[in-house]
Coordinates of C-alpha atoms and ligand atoms in Angstrom, one line a residue:
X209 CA 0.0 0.0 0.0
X210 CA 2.7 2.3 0.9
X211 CA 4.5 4.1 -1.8
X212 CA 8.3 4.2 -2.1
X213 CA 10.2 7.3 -0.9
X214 CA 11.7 8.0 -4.4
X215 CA 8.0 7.9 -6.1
X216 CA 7.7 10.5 -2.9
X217 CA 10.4 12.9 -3.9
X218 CA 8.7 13.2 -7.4
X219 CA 6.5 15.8 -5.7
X220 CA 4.0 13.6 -5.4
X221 CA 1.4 15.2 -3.1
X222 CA 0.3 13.1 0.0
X223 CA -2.9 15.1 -0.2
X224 CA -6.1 14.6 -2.7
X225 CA -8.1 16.4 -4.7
X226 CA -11.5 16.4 -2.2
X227 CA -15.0 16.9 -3.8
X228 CA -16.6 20.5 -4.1
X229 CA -20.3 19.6 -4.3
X230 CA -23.6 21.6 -3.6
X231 CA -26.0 20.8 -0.5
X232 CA -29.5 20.8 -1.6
X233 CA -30.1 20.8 2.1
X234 CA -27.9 23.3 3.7
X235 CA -28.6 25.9 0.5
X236 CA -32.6 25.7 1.3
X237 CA -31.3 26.8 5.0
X238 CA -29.3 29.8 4.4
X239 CA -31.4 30.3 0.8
X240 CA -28.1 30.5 -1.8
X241 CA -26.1 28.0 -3.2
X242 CA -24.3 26.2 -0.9
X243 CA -20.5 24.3 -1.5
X244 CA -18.8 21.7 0.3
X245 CA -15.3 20.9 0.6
X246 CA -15.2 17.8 1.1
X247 CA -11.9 17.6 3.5
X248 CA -12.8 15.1 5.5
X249 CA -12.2 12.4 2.5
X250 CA -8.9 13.2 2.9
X251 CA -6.8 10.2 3.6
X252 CA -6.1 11.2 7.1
X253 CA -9.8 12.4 7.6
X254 CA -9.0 16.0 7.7
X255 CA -7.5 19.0 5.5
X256 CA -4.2 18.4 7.8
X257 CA -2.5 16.3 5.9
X258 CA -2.0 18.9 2.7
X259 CA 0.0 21.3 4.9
X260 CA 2.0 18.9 7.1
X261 CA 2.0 16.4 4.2
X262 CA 4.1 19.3 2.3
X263 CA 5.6 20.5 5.3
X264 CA 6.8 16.7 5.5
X265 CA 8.1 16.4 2.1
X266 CA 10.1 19.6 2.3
X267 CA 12.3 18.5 5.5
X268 CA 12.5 15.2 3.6
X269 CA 14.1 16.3 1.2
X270 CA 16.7 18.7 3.2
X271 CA 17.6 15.4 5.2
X272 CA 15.4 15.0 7.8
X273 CA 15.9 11.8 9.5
X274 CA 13.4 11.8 12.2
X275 CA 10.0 13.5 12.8
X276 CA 8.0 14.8 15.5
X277 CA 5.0 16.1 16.6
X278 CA 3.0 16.9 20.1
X279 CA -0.6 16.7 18.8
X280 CA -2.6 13.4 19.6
X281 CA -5.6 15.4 16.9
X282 CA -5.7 15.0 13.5
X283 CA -2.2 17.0 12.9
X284 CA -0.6 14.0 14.8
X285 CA -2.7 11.5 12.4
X286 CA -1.1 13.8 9.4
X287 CA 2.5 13.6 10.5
X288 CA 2.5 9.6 11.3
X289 CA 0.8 9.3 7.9
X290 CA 3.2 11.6 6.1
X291 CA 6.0 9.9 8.0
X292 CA 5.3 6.5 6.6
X293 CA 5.2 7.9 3.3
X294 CA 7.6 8.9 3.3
X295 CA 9.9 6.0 5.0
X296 CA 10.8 8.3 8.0
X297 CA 10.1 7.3 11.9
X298 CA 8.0 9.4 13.7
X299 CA 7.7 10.3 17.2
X300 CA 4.4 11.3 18.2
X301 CA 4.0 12.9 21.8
X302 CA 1.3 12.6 23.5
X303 CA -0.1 13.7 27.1
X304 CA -0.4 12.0 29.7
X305 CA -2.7 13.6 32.8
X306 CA -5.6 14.8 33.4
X307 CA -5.5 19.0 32.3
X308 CA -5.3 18.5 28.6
X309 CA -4.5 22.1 28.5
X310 CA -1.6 22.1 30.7
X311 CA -0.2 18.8 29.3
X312 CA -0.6 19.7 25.9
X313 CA 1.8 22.6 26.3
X314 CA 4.0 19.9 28.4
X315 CA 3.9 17.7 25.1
X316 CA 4.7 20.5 22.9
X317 CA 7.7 21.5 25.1
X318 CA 8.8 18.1 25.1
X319 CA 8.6 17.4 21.1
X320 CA 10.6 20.5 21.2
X321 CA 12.9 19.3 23.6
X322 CA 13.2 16.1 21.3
X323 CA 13.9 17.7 17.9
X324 CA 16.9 19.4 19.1
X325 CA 18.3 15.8 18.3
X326 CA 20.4 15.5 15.0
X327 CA 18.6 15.4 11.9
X328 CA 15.0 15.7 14.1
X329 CA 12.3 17.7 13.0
X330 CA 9.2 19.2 15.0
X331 CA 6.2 19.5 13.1
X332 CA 3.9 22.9 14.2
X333 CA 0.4 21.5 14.3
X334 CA -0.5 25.3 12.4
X335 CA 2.5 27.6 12.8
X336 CA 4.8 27.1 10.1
X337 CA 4.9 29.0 6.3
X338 CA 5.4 25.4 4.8
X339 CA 1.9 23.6 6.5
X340 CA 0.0 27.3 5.2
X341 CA 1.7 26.8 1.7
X342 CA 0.3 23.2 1.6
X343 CA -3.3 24.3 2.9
X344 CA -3.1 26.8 0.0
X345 CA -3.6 24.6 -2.7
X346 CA -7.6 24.1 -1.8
X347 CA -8.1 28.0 -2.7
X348 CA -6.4 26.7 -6.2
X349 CA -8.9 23.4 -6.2
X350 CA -11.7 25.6 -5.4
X351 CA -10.8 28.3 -8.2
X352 CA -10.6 25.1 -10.9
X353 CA -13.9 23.9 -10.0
X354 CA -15.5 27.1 -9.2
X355 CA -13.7 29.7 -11.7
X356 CA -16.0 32.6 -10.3
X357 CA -15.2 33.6 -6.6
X358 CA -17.6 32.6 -4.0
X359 CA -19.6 35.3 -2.1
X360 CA -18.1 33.9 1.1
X361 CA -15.6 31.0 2.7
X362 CA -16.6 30.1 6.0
X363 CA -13.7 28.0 8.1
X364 CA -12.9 26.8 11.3
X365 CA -10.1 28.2 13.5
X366 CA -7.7 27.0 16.1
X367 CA -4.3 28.0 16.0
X368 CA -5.0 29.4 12.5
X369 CA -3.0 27.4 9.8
X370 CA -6.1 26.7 8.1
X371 CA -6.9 30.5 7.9
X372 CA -3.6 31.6 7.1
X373 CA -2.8 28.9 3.9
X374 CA -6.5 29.9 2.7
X375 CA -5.4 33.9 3.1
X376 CA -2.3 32.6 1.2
X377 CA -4.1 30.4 -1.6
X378 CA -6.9 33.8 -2.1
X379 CA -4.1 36.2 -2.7
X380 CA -2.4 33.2 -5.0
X381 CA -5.4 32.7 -7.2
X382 CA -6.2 36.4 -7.2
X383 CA -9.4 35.8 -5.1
X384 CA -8.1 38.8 -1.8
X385 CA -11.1 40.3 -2.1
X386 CA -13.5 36.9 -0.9
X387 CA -14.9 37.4 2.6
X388 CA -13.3 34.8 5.2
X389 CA -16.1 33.9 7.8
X390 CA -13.8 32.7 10.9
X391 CA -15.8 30.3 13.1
X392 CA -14.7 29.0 16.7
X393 CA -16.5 28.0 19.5
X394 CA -16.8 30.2 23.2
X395 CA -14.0 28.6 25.0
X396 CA -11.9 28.1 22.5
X397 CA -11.9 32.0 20.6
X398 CA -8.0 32.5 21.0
X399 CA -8.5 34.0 17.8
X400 CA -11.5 36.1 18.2
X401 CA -9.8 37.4 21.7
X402 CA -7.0 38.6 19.8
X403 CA -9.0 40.7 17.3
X404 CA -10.9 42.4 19.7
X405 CA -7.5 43.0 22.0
X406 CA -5.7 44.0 18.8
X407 CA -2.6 42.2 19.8
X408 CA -2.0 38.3 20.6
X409 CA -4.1 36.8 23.4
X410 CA -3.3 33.8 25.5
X411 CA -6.6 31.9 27.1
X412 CA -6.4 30.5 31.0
X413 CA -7.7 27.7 29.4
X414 CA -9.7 25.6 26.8
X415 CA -13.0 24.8 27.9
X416 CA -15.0 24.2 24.7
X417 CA -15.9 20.4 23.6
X418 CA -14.3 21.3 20.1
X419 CA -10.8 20.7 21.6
X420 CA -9.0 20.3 17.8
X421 CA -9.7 24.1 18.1
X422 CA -8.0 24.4 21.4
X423 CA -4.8 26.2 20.7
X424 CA -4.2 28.8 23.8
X425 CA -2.9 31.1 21.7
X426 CA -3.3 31.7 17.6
X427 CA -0.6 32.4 14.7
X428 CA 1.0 35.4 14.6
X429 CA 0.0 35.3 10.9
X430 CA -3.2 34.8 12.0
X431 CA -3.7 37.6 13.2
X432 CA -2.0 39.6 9.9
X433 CA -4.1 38.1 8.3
X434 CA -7.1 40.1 9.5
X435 CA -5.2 43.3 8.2
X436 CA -4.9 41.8 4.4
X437 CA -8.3 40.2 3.6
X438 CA -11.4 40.5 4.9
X439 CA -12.1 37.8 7.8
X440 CA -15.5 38.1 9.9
X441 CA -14.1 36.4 13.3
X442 CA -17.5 35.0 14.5
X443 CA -17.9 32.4 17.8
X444 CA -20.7 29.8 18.7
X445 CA -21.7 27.9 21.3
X446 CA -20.7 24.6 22.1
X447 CA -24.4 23.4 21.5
X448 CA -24.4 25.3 18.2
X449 CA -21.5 23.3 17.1
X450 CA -22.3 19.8 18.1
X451 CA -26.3 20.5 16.7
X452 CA -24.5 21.1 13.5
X453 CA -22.4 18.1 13.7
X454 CA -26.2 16.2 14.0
X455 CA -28.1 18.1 11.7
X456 CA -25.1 17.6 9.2
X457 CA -25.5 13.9 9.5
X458 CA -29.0 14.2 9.1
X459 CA -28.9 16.1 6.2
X460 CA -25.5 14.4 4.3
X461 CA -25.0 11.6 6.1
X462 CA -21.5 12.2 7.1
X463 CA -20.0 12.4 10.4
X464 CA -17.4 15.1 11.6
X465 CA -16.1 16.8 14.6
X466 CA -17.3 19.8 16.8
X467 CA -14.3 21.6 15.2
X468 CA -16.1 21.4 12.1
X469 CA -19.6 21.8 13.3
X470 CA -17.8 25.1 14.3
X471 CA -17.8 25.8 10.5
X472 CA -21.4 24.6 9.5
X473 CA -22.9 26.0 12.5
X474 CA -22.5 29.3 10.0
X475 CA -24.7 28.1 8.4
X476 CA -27.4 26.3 10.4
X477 CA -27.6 29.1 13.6
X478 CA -28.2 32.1 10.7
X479 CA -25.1 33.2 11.2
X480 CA -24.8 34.0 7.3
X481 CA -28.3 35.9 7.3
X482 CA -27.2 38.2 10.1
X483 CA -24.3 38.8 8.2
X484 CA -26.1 39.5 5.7
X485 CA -28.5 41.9 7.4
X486 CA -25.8 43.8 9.0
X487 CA -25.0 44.6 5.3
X488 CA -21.3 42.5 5.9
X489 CA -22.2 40.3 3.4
X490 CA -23.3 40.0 0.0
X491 CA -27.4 40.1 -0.3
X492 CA -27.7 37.4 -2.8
X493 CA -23.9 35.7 -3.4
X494 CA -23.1 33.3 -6.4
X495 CA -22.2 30.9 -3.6
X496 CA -20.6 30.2 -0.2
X497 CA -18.3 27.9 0.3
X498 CA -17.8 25.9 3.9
X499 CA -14.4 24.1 4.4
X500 CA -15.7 20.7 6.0
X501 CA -12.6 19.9 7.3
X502 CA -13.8 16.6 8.8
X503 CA -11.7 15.5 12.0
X504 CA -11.7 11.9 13.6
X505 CA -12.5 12.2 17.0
X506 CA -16.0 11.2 17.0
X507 CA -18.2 8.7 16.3
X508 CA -22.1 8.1 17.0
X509 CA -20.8 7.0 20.9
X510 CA -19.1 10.5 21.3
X511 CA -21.9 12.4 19.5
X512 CA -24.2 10.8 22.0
X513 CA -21.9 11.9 25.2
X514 CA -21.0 15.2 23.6
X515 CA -25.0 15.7 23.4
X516 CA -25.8 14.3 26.7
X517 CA -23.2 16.7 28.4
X518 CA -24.8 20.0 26.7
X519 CA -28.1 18.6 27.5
X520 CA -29.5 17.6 24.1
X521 CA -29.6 14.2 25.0
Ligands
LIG763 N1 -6.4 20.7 14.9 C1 -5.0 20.7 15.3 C2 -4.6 21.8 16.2 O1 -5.4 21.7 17.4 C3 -4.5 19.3 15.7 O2 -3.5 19.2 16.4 O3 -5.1 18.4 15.2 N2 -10.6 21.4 12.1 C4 -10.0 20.3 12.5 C5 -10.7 19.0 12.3 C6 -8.7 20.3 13.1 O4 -8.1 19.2 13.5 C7 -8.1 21.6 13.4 C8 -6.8 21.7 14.0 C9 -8.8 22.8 12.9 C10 -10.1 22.6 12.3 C11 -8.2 24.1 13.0 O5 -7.1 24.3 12.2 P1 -6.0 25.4 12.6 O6 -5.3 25.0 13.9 O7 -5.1 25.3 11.4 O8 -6.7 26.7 12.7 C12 -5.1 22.8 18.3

């Protein structure tokens, strides 16, 4: 199953292509046409693997003998998958405890500590120019299967990678001008913090279910971002974001995480019509575009739990 490295060095992506299709049922919500990224048919189940896959490759090829990474989410899925790609161990750390906050930075600090080792590498689960380069190219998929721009791109945030390559691919495909809506979820809004503080904001804690959103503290580039294209940083609920994750199963059958329920949430709490109202947004756009970028910490066990402990059991 596993490709040679040489076949790898090509320039082979470890990424694919993922489906853009419209949702009968999410554009007879919002009333415009609505498309779907399709990330979470990636082979690692979420967008990740495009940036750290090419993050991955590009070490590979300076001589990187050894990868790691501190996150047990779907960046640590990326890297293990890149890794055997590519023919390289890979150290994944994860926490051990009971704060996942507090060991997480442990685990980061401790992957750190690791790559100082000869021919090492750490992989940044969002902070890095090479993992935003990678996200970039599903602005460029988008632009071949779309050719006009959308009227908006709503995304989910955590530490911002995924903003930051989309920023990137926009400017790239010559699409700057295409509102970014921003979506997180009210205990994890590191980003939306730092907007309305105007300067970087570390949070006490994470206290949101959507814990792949969980980073303390964004991207510096992030945040530059905000000053370059035209990103709506908006935050739901918890509730929102898990009845998203339902209603999106209901309505297409397929299963992501809170993270990304962050995302469609946009769309099913009338997010987009306030927008709209508020005059933010286009009154009747070509399309919107939602970045599903899928996640594989759940299944119908965890959806249950997740709705029992937000009392929508
Ligand atoms: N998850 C990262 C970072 O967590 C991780 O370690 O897996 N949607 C999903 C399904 C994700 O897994 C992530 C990030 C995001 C959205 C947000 O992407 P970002 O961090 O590039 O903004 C802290």
């Amino acid at each position: 199953m596993e490709r040679p490295l040489a076949e790898c060095a090509k320039g082979e992506h470890f990424h694919i292509v993922t489906p853009l299709l419209e949702s009968w049922a999410l554009s007879r919500v919002v009333g415009m046409p609505v498309f779907l990224k399709y990330e979470n048919v990636q082979p690692t189940g979420s967008f990740k693997i495009r940036g750290i896959g090419h993050f991955c490759q590009e070490v590979a090829k300076k001589g990187c003998r050894h990868l790691v990474c501190s996150s047990g989410g779907n960046a640590g899925i990326a890297a293990a998958y890149a890794a055997r790609k590519l023919g390289i161990p890979a150290t994944i750390v994860l926490p051990e405890g009971t704060s996942p906050q507090v060991v997480w930075d442990e685990a980061s600090l401790r992957a750190q500590e690791l790559a100082k080792k000869d021919g090492w590498v750490n992989i940044h689960p969002f902070d890095h120019p090479l993992i935003w380069e990678g996200h970039g190219s599903l602005v460029r998929e988008l632009k071949a299967v779309l050719g006009t721009p959308p009227g908006a791109l709503v995304l989910a945030v955590g530490g911002g990678g995924l903003l930051a390559g989309v920023s990137a691919g926009l400017a790239e495909v010559g699409w700057q001008h295409v509102p970014i809506i921003a979506m997180e979820t009210q205990g994890a809004h590191s980003f939306n913090a730092a907007i309305k503080a105007g300067r970087l904001v570390t949070l006490p804690d994470i206290t949101s279910v959507a814990k792949c959103l969980g980073a303390r503290t964004v991207a510096a580039q992030a945040l530059a971002c905000t000053k370059e294209f035209k990103v709506f940083s908006e935050v739901v609920e918890d509730f929102e974001a898990v009845s998203a994750v339902q209603q999106f199963l209901d309505d297409e059958r397929t299963l992501v995480e809170p993270a990304c329920g962050a995302a469609l949430a946009a769309i099913y709490s009338g997010l987009l019509g306030r927008l709209q109202a508020e005059g933010r947004l286009h009154p009747s756009p070509a399309s919107v575009v939602v970045i599903v970028c899928g996640g594989n910490n759940i299944d119908s066990g965890e959806l249950q739990a997740l709705k029992a402990q937000l009392g929508q059991g």
